[in-house]
Each structure stands twice: as structure tokens, then as C-alpha cells.
Tab-separated table of C-alpha atoms in Angstrom:
chain	number	residue	atom	x	y	z
A	3	MET	CA	13.961	3.145	-17.507
A	4	LEU	CA	15.071	-0.360	-16.540
A	5	GLN	CA	14.735	0.311	-12.824
A	6	ASP	CA	11.145	1.539	-13.295
A	7	THR	CA	9.953	-1.518	-15.210
A	8	THR	CA	11.816	-4.425	-13.609
A	9	LEU	CA	9.424	-4.784	-10.680
A	10	ALA	CA	6.369	-4.517	-12.903
A	11	ARG	CA	7.757	-7.226	-15.180
A	12	ALA	CA	8.220	-9.387	-12.105
A	13	GLY	CA	4.445	-9.311	-11.696
A	14	VAL	CA	4.047	-6.821	-8.851
A	15	PRO	CA	3.145	-3.148	-9.404
A	16	PRO	CA	5.417	-0.759	-7.492
A	17	PRO	CA	4.007	-0.199	-3.983
A	18	TYR	CA	5.174	3.414	-4.038
A	19	ALA	CA	2.585	4.100	-6.738
A	20	SER	CA	-0.164	5.270	-4.404
A	21	MET	CA	-2.045	8.474	-4.996
A	22	PRO	CA	-0.622	11.650	-3.453
A	23	GLY	CA	-2.403	12.809	-0.362
A	24	LYS	CA	-2.664	9.278	0.987
A	25	ALA	CA	0.683	7.603	1.358
A	26	PRO	CA	0.518	3.861	2.100
A	27	MET	CA	0.279	3.465	5.852
A	28	PRO	CA	1.697	0.490	7.704
A	29	GLY	CA	-1.049	-2.120	7.605
A	30	ASP	CA	-2.890	-0.633	4.613
A	31	SER	CA	-3.974	-3.203	2.054
A	32	GLN	CA	-2.308	-1.084	-0.645
A	33	GLY	CA	1.025	-1.129	1.162
A	34	ILE	CA	3.629	-3.820	1.517
A	35	SER	CA	3.280	-4.638	5.196
A	36	LYS	CA	2.100	-8.144	4.372
A	37	GLY	CA	5.392	-8.713	2.597
A	38	PRO	CA	6.097	-8.836	-1.140
A	39	PRO	CA	7.173	-12.090	-2.772
A	40	GLY	CA	10.804	-13.002	-2.151
A	41	PRO	CA	11.933	-12.667	-5.793
A	42	VAL	CA	10.500	-9.142	-6.015
A	43	ARG	CA	12.296	-8.037	-2.869
A	44	GLN	CA	15.515	-9.584	-4.202
A	45	ILE	CA	15.162	-7.660	-7.470
A	46	ALA	CA	14.651	-4.428	-5.537
A	47	GLU	CA	17.699	-5.073	-3.375
A	48	ASN	CA	19.751	-5.803	-6.499
A	49	LEU	CA	18.684	-2.432	-7.931
A	50	GLN	CA	19.439	-0.564	-4.718
A	51	GLY	CA	23.219	-0.954	-4.962
A	52	PRO	CA	23.641	0.507	-8.465
A	53	LEU	CA	21.192	3.321	-7.691
A	54	ALA	CA	23.071	4.190	-4.497
A	55	GLU	CA	26.327	4.388	-6.484
A	56	GLN	CA	24.841	6.590	-9.222
A	57	GLN	CA	22.715	8.967	-7.123
A	58	ALA	CA	23.612	12.538	-6.256
A	59	GLY	CA	21.749	15.349	-4.536
A	60	LEU	CA	19.126	17.166	-6.576
A	61	GLY	CA	20.948	20.407	-5.834
A	62	ASN	CA	23.797	19.390	-8.161
A	63	LEU	CA	21.436	19.119	-11.127
A	64	PHE	CA	19.639	22.389	-10.380
A	65	ALA	CA	22.963	24.188	-9.932
A	66	GLN	CA	24.138	23.042	-13.350
A	67	ILE	CA	20.835	23.847	-15.033
A	68	GLY	CA	20.934	27.313	-13.477
A	69	ALA	CA	24.507	27.849	-14.652
A	70	LEU	CA	23.699	26.741	-18.204
A	71	VAL	CA	20.560	28.879	-18.430
A	72	GLY	CA	22.510	31.893	-17.162
A	73	ALA	CA	25.469	31.284	-19.488
A	74	ARG	CA	23.141	30.921	-22.474
A	75	SER	CA	21.419	34.231	-21.679
A	76	GLU	CA	24.878	35.851	-21.669
A	77	GLY	CA	25.823	34.258	-24.988
A	78	LYS	CA	28.560	32.081	-23.491
A	79	VAL	CA	27.044	28.734	-24.493
A	80	SER	CA	24.778	27.508	-27.263
A	81	LEU	CA	22.160	24.862	-26.506
A	82	PRO	CA	19.298	23.387	-28.555
A	83	ASP	CA	16.017	25.201	-27.931
A	84	PRO	CA	14.135	22.026	-26.855
A	85	VAL	CA	16.788	21.381	-24.186
A	86	VAL	CA	16.538	24.962	-22.920
A	87	LYS	CA	12.751	24.666	-22.738
A	88	ALA	CA	13.040	21.392	-20.802
A	89	MET	CA	15.501	22.953	-18.328
A	90	GLN	CA	13.206	25.920	-17.755
A	91	GLN	CA	10.316	23.539	-17.088
A	92	ILE	CA	12.413	21.755	-14.448
A	93	LEU	CA	13.339	25.072	-12.795
A	94	GLY	CA	9.616	25.892	-12.723
A	95	LEU	CA	8.944	22.867	-10.500
A	96	ARG	CA	10.756	24.467	-7.556
A	97	LEU	CA	8.898	25.837	-4.547
A	98	ASN	CA	9.125	29.611	-4.423
A	99	PRO	CA	9.045	30.817	-0.788
A	100	SER	CA	8.785	34.464	-1.878
A	101	ALA	CA	5.355	33.814	-3.421
A	102	ASN	CA	3.346	33.599	-0.143
A	103	LEU	CA	3.180	29.816	-0.143
A	104	SER	CA	-0.017	28.131	1.026
A	105	GLY	CA	-0.731	24.594	2.156
A	106	LYS	CA	-2.048	23.833	-1.322
A	107	ASP	CA	1.244	24.977	-2.848
A	108	LEU	CA	3.152	22.558	-0.620
A	109	GLN	CA	0.674	19.784	-1.411
A	110	ALA	CA	1.179	20.391	-5.131
A	111	ALA	CA	4.957	20.329	-4.696
A	112	VAL	CA	4.725	16.952	-2.949
A	113	ARG	CA	2.491	15.639	-5.733
A	114	LEU	CA	5.000	16.782	-8.360
A	115	SER	CA	8.115	15.596	-6.492
A	116	GLY	CA	8.430	12.520	-8.723
A	117	GLN	CA	7.630	10.026	-5.956
A	118	PHE	CA	4.116	9.442	-7.312
A	119	ARG	CA	4.806	9.445	-11.055
A	120	GLU	CA	3.722	5.850	-11.665
A	121	ALA	CA	0.495	6.298	-9.698
A	122	GLN	CA	-0.472	9.309	-11.794
A	123	LEU	CA	0.114	7.759	-15.209
A	124	PRO	CA	-3.201	7.438	-17.083
A	125	SER	CA	-4.564	3.972	-17.673
A	126	PRO	CA	-4.115	2.611	-21.211
A	127	GLY	CA	-6.778	3.847	-23.599
A	128	GLY	CA	-7.954	6.871	-21.697
A	129	GLY	CA	-7.620	9.177	-18.760
A	130	GLN	CA	-6.482	12.764	-18.410
A	131	GLN	CA	-2.799	13.449	-18.845
A	132	PRO	CA	-1.192	14.236	-15.471
A	133	LEU	CA	0.790	17.384	-14.775
A	134	PRO	CA	4.511	16.886	-15.491
A	135	ASP	CA	6.239	15.920	-12.253
A	136	LEU	CA	9.984	16.119	-11.600
A	137	LYS	CA	10.738	12.515	-12.520
A	138	SER	CA	8.788	12.784	-15.796
A	139	ALA	CA	10.535	16.058	-16.618
A	140	LEU	CA	13.949	14.494	-16.003
A	141	LEU	CA	13.096	11.484	-18.153
A	142	SER	CA	12.047	13.832	-20.961
A	143	LEU	CA	15.259	15.851	-20.585
A	144	LYS	CA	17.334	12.674	-20.708
A	145	SER	CA	15.605	11.581	-23.903
A	146	LEU	CA	16.224	14.979	-25.494
A	147	LEU	CA	19.900	14.992	-24.550
A	148	GLN	CA	20.359	11.556	-26.100
A	149	GLN	CA	18.598	12.710	-29.271
A	150	PHE	CA	21.165	15.518	-29.537
A	151	GLY	CA	24.078	13.105	-29.257
A	152	ALA	CA	24.862	12.875	-25.531
A	153	GLU	CA	25.748	9.324	-24.499
A	154	ALA	CA	24.503	7.899	-21.222
A	155	ARG	CA	27.327	6.435	-19.142
A	156	ILE	CA	27.491	5.055	-15.627
A	157	ASN	CA	28.430	7.951	-13.381
A	158	ARG	CA	29.599	7.565	-9.792
A	159	PRO	CA	29.609	11.103	-8.407
A	160	ALA	CA	31.718	12.177	-5.446
A	161	GLY	CA	30.220	13.695	-2.326
A	162	GLN	CA	26.979	11.747	-2.423
A	163	PRO	CA	24.299	12.509	0.192
A	164	ALA	CA	23.210	9.785	2.583
A	165	THR	CA	20.597	7.320	1.339
A	166	PRO	CA	17.066	8.529	2.182
A	167	SER	CA	15.536	6.836	5.219
A	168	ARG	CA	12.093	6.606	6.813
A	169	HIS	CA	13.632	5.485	10.115
A	170	GLY	CA	16.350	8.023	10.816
A	171	ALA	CA	16.261	11.802	11.066
A	172	PRO	CA	15.955	13.827	7.845
A	173	ARG	CA	19.232	14.938	6.324
A	174	GLY	CA	19.764	18.365	4.869
A	175	GLN	CA	21.890	18.677	1.736
A	176	ALA	CA	24.417	21.493	1.566
A	177	GLN	CA	23.243	24.116	-0.900
A	178	GLN	CA	25.104	24.211	-4.210
A	179	SER	CA	26.048	27.816	-4.938
A	180	GLY	CA	26.664	27.296	-8.644
A	181	GLY	CA	27.376	24.807	-11.394
A	182	GLY	CA	29.959	24.766	-14.154
A	183	PHE	CA	29.785	24.955	-17.930
A	184	TRP	CA	32.105	24.756	-20.921
A	185	ALA	CA	32.087	27.960	-22.950
A	186	GLY	CA	31.429	27.202	-26.608
A	187	ASP	CA	31.448	23.409	-26.147
A	188	THR	CA	27.859	22.298	-26.692
A	189	ALA	CA	28.659	18.580	-26.780
A	190	GLN	CA	30.492	18.677	-23.434
A	191	ASN	CA	27.698	20.691	-21.806
A	192	LEU	CA	25.069	18.215	-23.000
A	193	LYS	CA	27.168	15.282	-21.793
A	194	SER	CA	27.679	16.809	-18.343
A	195	LEU	CA	23.987	17.698	-18.079
A	196	LEU	CA	23.041	14.113	-18.938
A	197	GLN	CA	25.314	12.804	-16.158
A	198	GLU	CA	23.660	15.089	-13.612
A	199	THR	CA	20.214	14.120	-14.921
A	200	ASP	CA	20.996	10.420	-14.534
A	201	SER	CA	22.282	10.996	-11.000
A	202	ALA	CA	19.134	12.922	-10.030
A	203	LEU	CA	16.940	10.178	-11.509
A	204	ALA	CA	18.874	7.580	-9.519
A	205	ARG	CA	18.227	9.627	-6.371
A	206	ILE	CA	14.476	9.744	-7.034
A	207	ARG	CA	14.311	6.026	-7.872
A	208	LEU	CA	16.301	5.129	-4.758
A	209	THR	CA	13.886	7.182	-2.653
A	210	GLN	CA	10.951	5.405	-4.280
A	211	LEU	CA	12.437	2.036	-3.350
A	212	VAL	CA	12.873	3.168	0.254
A	213	ASN	CA	9.268	4.391	0.357
A	214	SER	CA	8.026	1.104	-1.076
A	215	GLY	CA	9.608	-0.882	1.738
A	216	LEU	CA	11.309	-3.111	-0.855
A	217	ALA	CA	14.760	-1.663	-0.232
A	218	LYS	CA	16.974	-1.984	2.816
A	219	ASP	CA	16.571	1.100	4.978
A	220	ASP	CA	19.866	1.576	6.789
A	221	GLY	CA	18.627	4.445	8.932
A	222	PRO	CA	18.923	4.015	12.731
A	223	ARG	CA	16.015	2.003	14.102
A	224	HIS	CA	14.009	3.592	16.894
A	225	ALA	CA	11.204	2.191	19.006
A	226	SER	CA	8.717	4.561	17.391
A	227	ARG	CA	6.968	3.781	14.137
A	228	PRO	CA	8.957	4.784	11.044
A	229	MET	CA	7.707	7.607	8.889
A	230	ASP	CA	5.497	6.662	5.962
A	231	LEU	CA	7.083	8.800	3.272
A	232	VAL	CA	10.376	10.550	2.620
A	233	LEU	CA	10.845	12.939	-0.293
A	234	GLU	CA	12.916	15.917	-1.385
A	235	LEU	CA	11.615	19.244	-2.624
A	236	PRO	CA	13.716	21.795	-4.543
A	237	ILE	CA	13.278	25.380	-3.336
A	238	ALA	CA	13.984	28.493	-5.436
A	239	LEU	CA	16.239	30.915	-3.535
A	240	GLY	CA	16.930	33.735	-5.936
A	241	GLN	CA	19.171	32.342	-8.672
A	242	GLU	CA	20.074	29.315	-6.539
A	243	THR	CA	18.265	26.185	-5.372
A	244	GLY	CA	18.019	24.576	-1.961
A	245	VAL	CA	16.768	21.052	-1.312
A	246	MET	CA	14.494	20.244	1.619
A	247	GLN	CA	14.236	16.628	2.734
A	248	MET	CA	10.837	16.008	4.254
A	249	GLN	CA	9.324	13.018	6.067
A	250	VAL	CA	5.606	12.526	6.679
A	251	GLY	CA	3.986	9.958	8.949
A	252	ARG	CA	0.626	9.093	10.483
A	253	ASP	CA	0.504	7.923	14.059
A	254	GLY	CA	-2.211	6.250	16.148
A	255	GLY	CA	-5.307	8.077	17.397
A	256	GLY	CA	-5.900	11.165	19.512
A	257	LYS	CA	-5.187	11.665	23.182
A	258	ASP	CA	-7.068	9.782	25.912
A	259	GLY	CA	-10.816	10.315	25.643
A	260	GLU	CA	-10.670	11.480	22.038
A	261	ASP	CA	-11.740	9.708	18.894
A	262	GLU	CA	-9.476	6.688	18.454
A	263	HIS	CA	-9.766	7.059	14.698
A	264	GLU	CA	-8.487	10.633	14.654
A	265	PRO	CA	-5.018	10.472	13.118
A	266	ALA	CA	-1.984	12.208	14.531
A	267	TRP	CA	0.303	13.467	11.796
A	268	ARG	CA	4.061	13.865	12.079
A	269	LEU	CA	6.212	16.020	9.843
A	270	ARG	CA	9.997	16.360	9.895
A	271	PHE	CA	12.205	18.300	7.538
A	272	ALA	CA	15.822	19.378	7.181
A	273	LEU	CA	17.512	22.177	5.239
A	274	ASP	CA	21.135	23.247	4.876
A	275	LEU	CA	21.262	26.656	3.228
A	276	THR	CA	24.206	28.947	2.677
A	277	ALA	CA	22.361	31.832	4.335
A	278	THR	CA	21.169	29.949	7.429
A	279	GLY	CA	23.304	26.862	7.963
A	280	PRO	CA	21.716	23.509	8.867
A	281	LEU	CA	18.135	23.518	10.202
A	282	GLU	CA	15.892	20.676	11.332
A	283	ALA	CA	12.232	20.774	12.369
A	284	ALA	CA	9.661	18.392	13.810
A	285	ILE	CA	5.942	19.130	13.865
A	286	SER	CA	3.163	17.025	15.340
A	287	LEU	CA	-0.580	17.535	14.786
A	288	ARG	CA	-2.326	15.680	17.576
A	289	GLY	CA	-5.768	15.997	19.133
A	290	GLY	CA	-6.389	19.341	17.447
A	291	GLY	CA	-3.146	20.825	18.787
A	292	THR	CA	0.148	21.566	17.085
A	293	TYR	CA	3.567	20.929	18.652
A	294	ALA	CA	6.683	22.237	16.908
A	295	SER	CA	10.415	22.030	17.508
A	296	LEU	CA	13.082	23.801	15.459
A	297	TRP	CA	16.797	23.010	15.790
A	298	VAL	CA	19.285	25.619	14.505
A	299	ASP	CA	22.994	24.932	14.165
A	300	ARG	CA	24.385	28.416	13.482
A	301	LYS	CA	24.367	30.928	16.379
A	302	GLU	CA	23.577	34.017	14.298
A	303	THR	CA	20.644	32.202	12.671
A	304	PHE	CA	19.379	31.088	16.084
A	305	ASP	CA	19.604	34.654	17.445
A	306	HIS	CA	17.764	36.026	14.405
A	307	LEU	CA	14.950	33.466	14.652
A	308	ASN	CA	14.697	33.927	18.413
A	309	ALA	CA	14.107	37.640	17.826
A	310	LEU	CA	11.271	36.676	15.461
A	311	ARG	CA	9.742	34.122	17.805
A	312	GLU	CA	6.449	35.989	18.286
A	313	THR	CA	6.121	36.454	14.531
A	314	MET	CA	6.621	32.739	13.939
A	315	GLU	CA	4.070	31.823	16.603
A	316	ALA	CA	1.582	34.243	15.025
A	317	ALA	CA	2.140	32.541	11.663
A	318	PHE	CA	0.798	29.283	13.108
A	319	ALA	CA	-2.337	31.097	14.303
A	320	ASP	CA	-2.761	32.765	10.897
A	321	ALA	CA	-2.671	29.298	9.342
A	322	GLY	CA	-5.499	28.174	11.629
A	323	LEU	CA	-3.299	25.950	13.817
A	324	ASP	CA	-3.658	25.770	17.585
A	325	LEU	CA	-0.010	25.991	18.656
A	326	GLN	CA	0.377	24.265	22.011
A	327	GLU	CA	4.162	24.265	22.157
A	328	PHE	CA	6.985	25.809	20.160
A	329	ARG	CA	10.596	24.990	20.989
A	330	LEU	CA	13.546	26.806	19.416
A	331	ILE	CA	16.741	24.892	20.143
A	332	ARG	CA	20.367	25.814	19.474
A	333	GLY	CA	22.288	22.960	17.871
A	334	LEU	CA	21.161	19.891	15.970
A	335	PRO	CA	19.685	16.786	17.617
A	336	PRO	CA	22.124	13.886	18.091
A	337	ARG	CA	22.017	11.465	15.181
A	338	THR	CA	21.972	8.447	17.457
A	339	ALA	CA	19.195	9.647	19.765
A	340	ALA	CA	15.545	8.645	19.359
A	341	ARG	CA	13.618	11.390	17.659
A	342	SER	CA	10.051	10.440	18.551
A	343	GLY	CA	9.888	12.568	21.685
A	344	ALA	CA	10.046	15.753	19.645
A	345	LEU	CA	7.058	14.702	17.593
A	346	ILE	CA	4.397	14.169	20.223
A	347	ASP	CA	2.767	16.108	23.068
A	348	ARG	CA	5.175	15.681	25.984
A	349	GLN	CA	2.273	16.149	28.439
A	350	SER	CA	0.284	13.183	27.099
């Protein structure tokens, strides 16, 4: 847990440790807009390189956990019961889109994403124990694997996803269809699982550094304000797992003549699923109205969604949202183009 304690030992609590539901906004006294001390920023930048080398997409870990759980149920591998219980707990943290998800379900998933772990830790000497989030669950799994003899080693996985960014567009991660296992070799399975766990933890820690503003954000800089928070949510898709990268931001006030203090919220997300291909979306809540754009890369997926356009528009109304504009676009937005125009009312 060196990366999690270094900044605290330097005398500054991690800025990403703000309570879920209110991410630090640019200019907030809780945020880092006034600038952290130079030594603290240097420590964070020193941590960023090793984390970037060790990180891998969360889908890799979930694919291997799924493969091990399945192989164990078929009697092909033997694993310690505490490890199996820990893996099942991690699988239980995935969003389940087949369960009629509500806004509260999504809010809970964000809270348990691991980005807010330090903010939710109880103060010494009291306080209610928080629900286990993804980062806490991975730390517990790592500890268990080491207790059963797996040795932690520096792992530099191939095919790493791009570093998370609050400035650039969200990046979908290709869905992992399945993970591997070694039949009858418990030690090798535990070792491989520990490597994937360490890589997933590095991914979460790297994202926390980006959200704190203490790390270099190499995403393309646009004229619009960067998003306030970037995070990744695992999604249960049958026996497989997809990973949605989501960005959330708060922007200015309402339209002319409206309350200047009324916030405008921006949401962007990206998915890359085997069944659909890459998808990107941008949603803006401004002045009581909702503006949505959905980019679809694969033609058959676009045609299918276009046929369901009225159903999708009705879903916004069912959720109590006043949909002012809905754009369904074939192809993905250019990576080098400014993205802000898709996030605001084009008529304002």
C-alpha cells in the first residue's frame, strides 16, 4: 500500500478523498486548484510512472476471476475457500443491467468504484464501517493470496489501456471474453491471480492520482473545462464482464435568465462490448433540459438502436428527464476534435 500512504506521510491528505456525490470541483476549497506543495506533486509524479507500467484494464482481472470460479465449480481447479469467497465478493460489485437499474444503483456503483475508498474510511476510534468498495476488496484479496504463498512481483502487462484522463474523451476497453487457468496447479493460479490483482490496483490508484490533479494528465487539452471525475465501472454481462469508463463534470450556471447558481452537469461514457462494438455517449443536464448524443461504431448496432429510437426517447421520459435533443450518430467522434459541443445545448 506504499502508493496509498506516501502522500499522507508527506503531510497532505489525498485530494481524491472527497465524499461520493460531491466530487471536488475546480475552485472548491477541498480540491487542489490552489496548488499542492511542490514536493507532494513531485512524489505523485514519481508514483505515476510505475503505476502506469503496472496497470491493466479491470476486465483482465474479472475475466480471470470468472474463469477460476467456473473452473472450480467444474472441479478443474482447487482454491482456498477464503480466496473463492473474496473473488465472489468482487464479482458482486459489478453493475447488473438485467436487474432494472435505477439512478440509485448507479450512484452506489460510483461510490463503490474504489475512487473514494480513503474518504470513506472511518476515523480512528469510532465511526461505522463502510461498505466494501472495489479497491478495499482487491486489497483484501491481495492479502489473502500472499497468506497462501503467492509472491507479489512487479508485473508489466501487455496491451495496457490508455491512462485515464479528465481532459480527453472517455476510452472504452475491449471486453475480455475469458481468462485462463492452470488445471490442478493451485500455486500457479494464485500467482497469476495476484498479478492481475496488482495490475487492477495500479489502475485504480493511477485513476485516483489523475482525479486528484497531482498527476500529469496527458489527455488532449480543449478550451472547455475538464471533467471533474473519471472512473471505471465493471458491468455483469452474463458470465462475462464489460468495463465502462465514465466522466462526470459540473459546468457553470443555467441558460440566460435562469438561476446563475443552478449547475449544469455533464456526463460522458464509453463502452466496447463484444456484442455491440465501441459506443460513446455524452449527456448534458442544463436548465432543466437533457441533451444526449450517442456515437455507434458498428453499422448493425447503429441500425438496431435506430430502430429502437422511440423506445430510448421514452426511457428518458420514464426517468423524469425532459429530453430536448437526442442524436444518434454512426461512427465515433474524432479523437483530436473538441468534445464540448456535444455536451451543451447547441441553441444556447
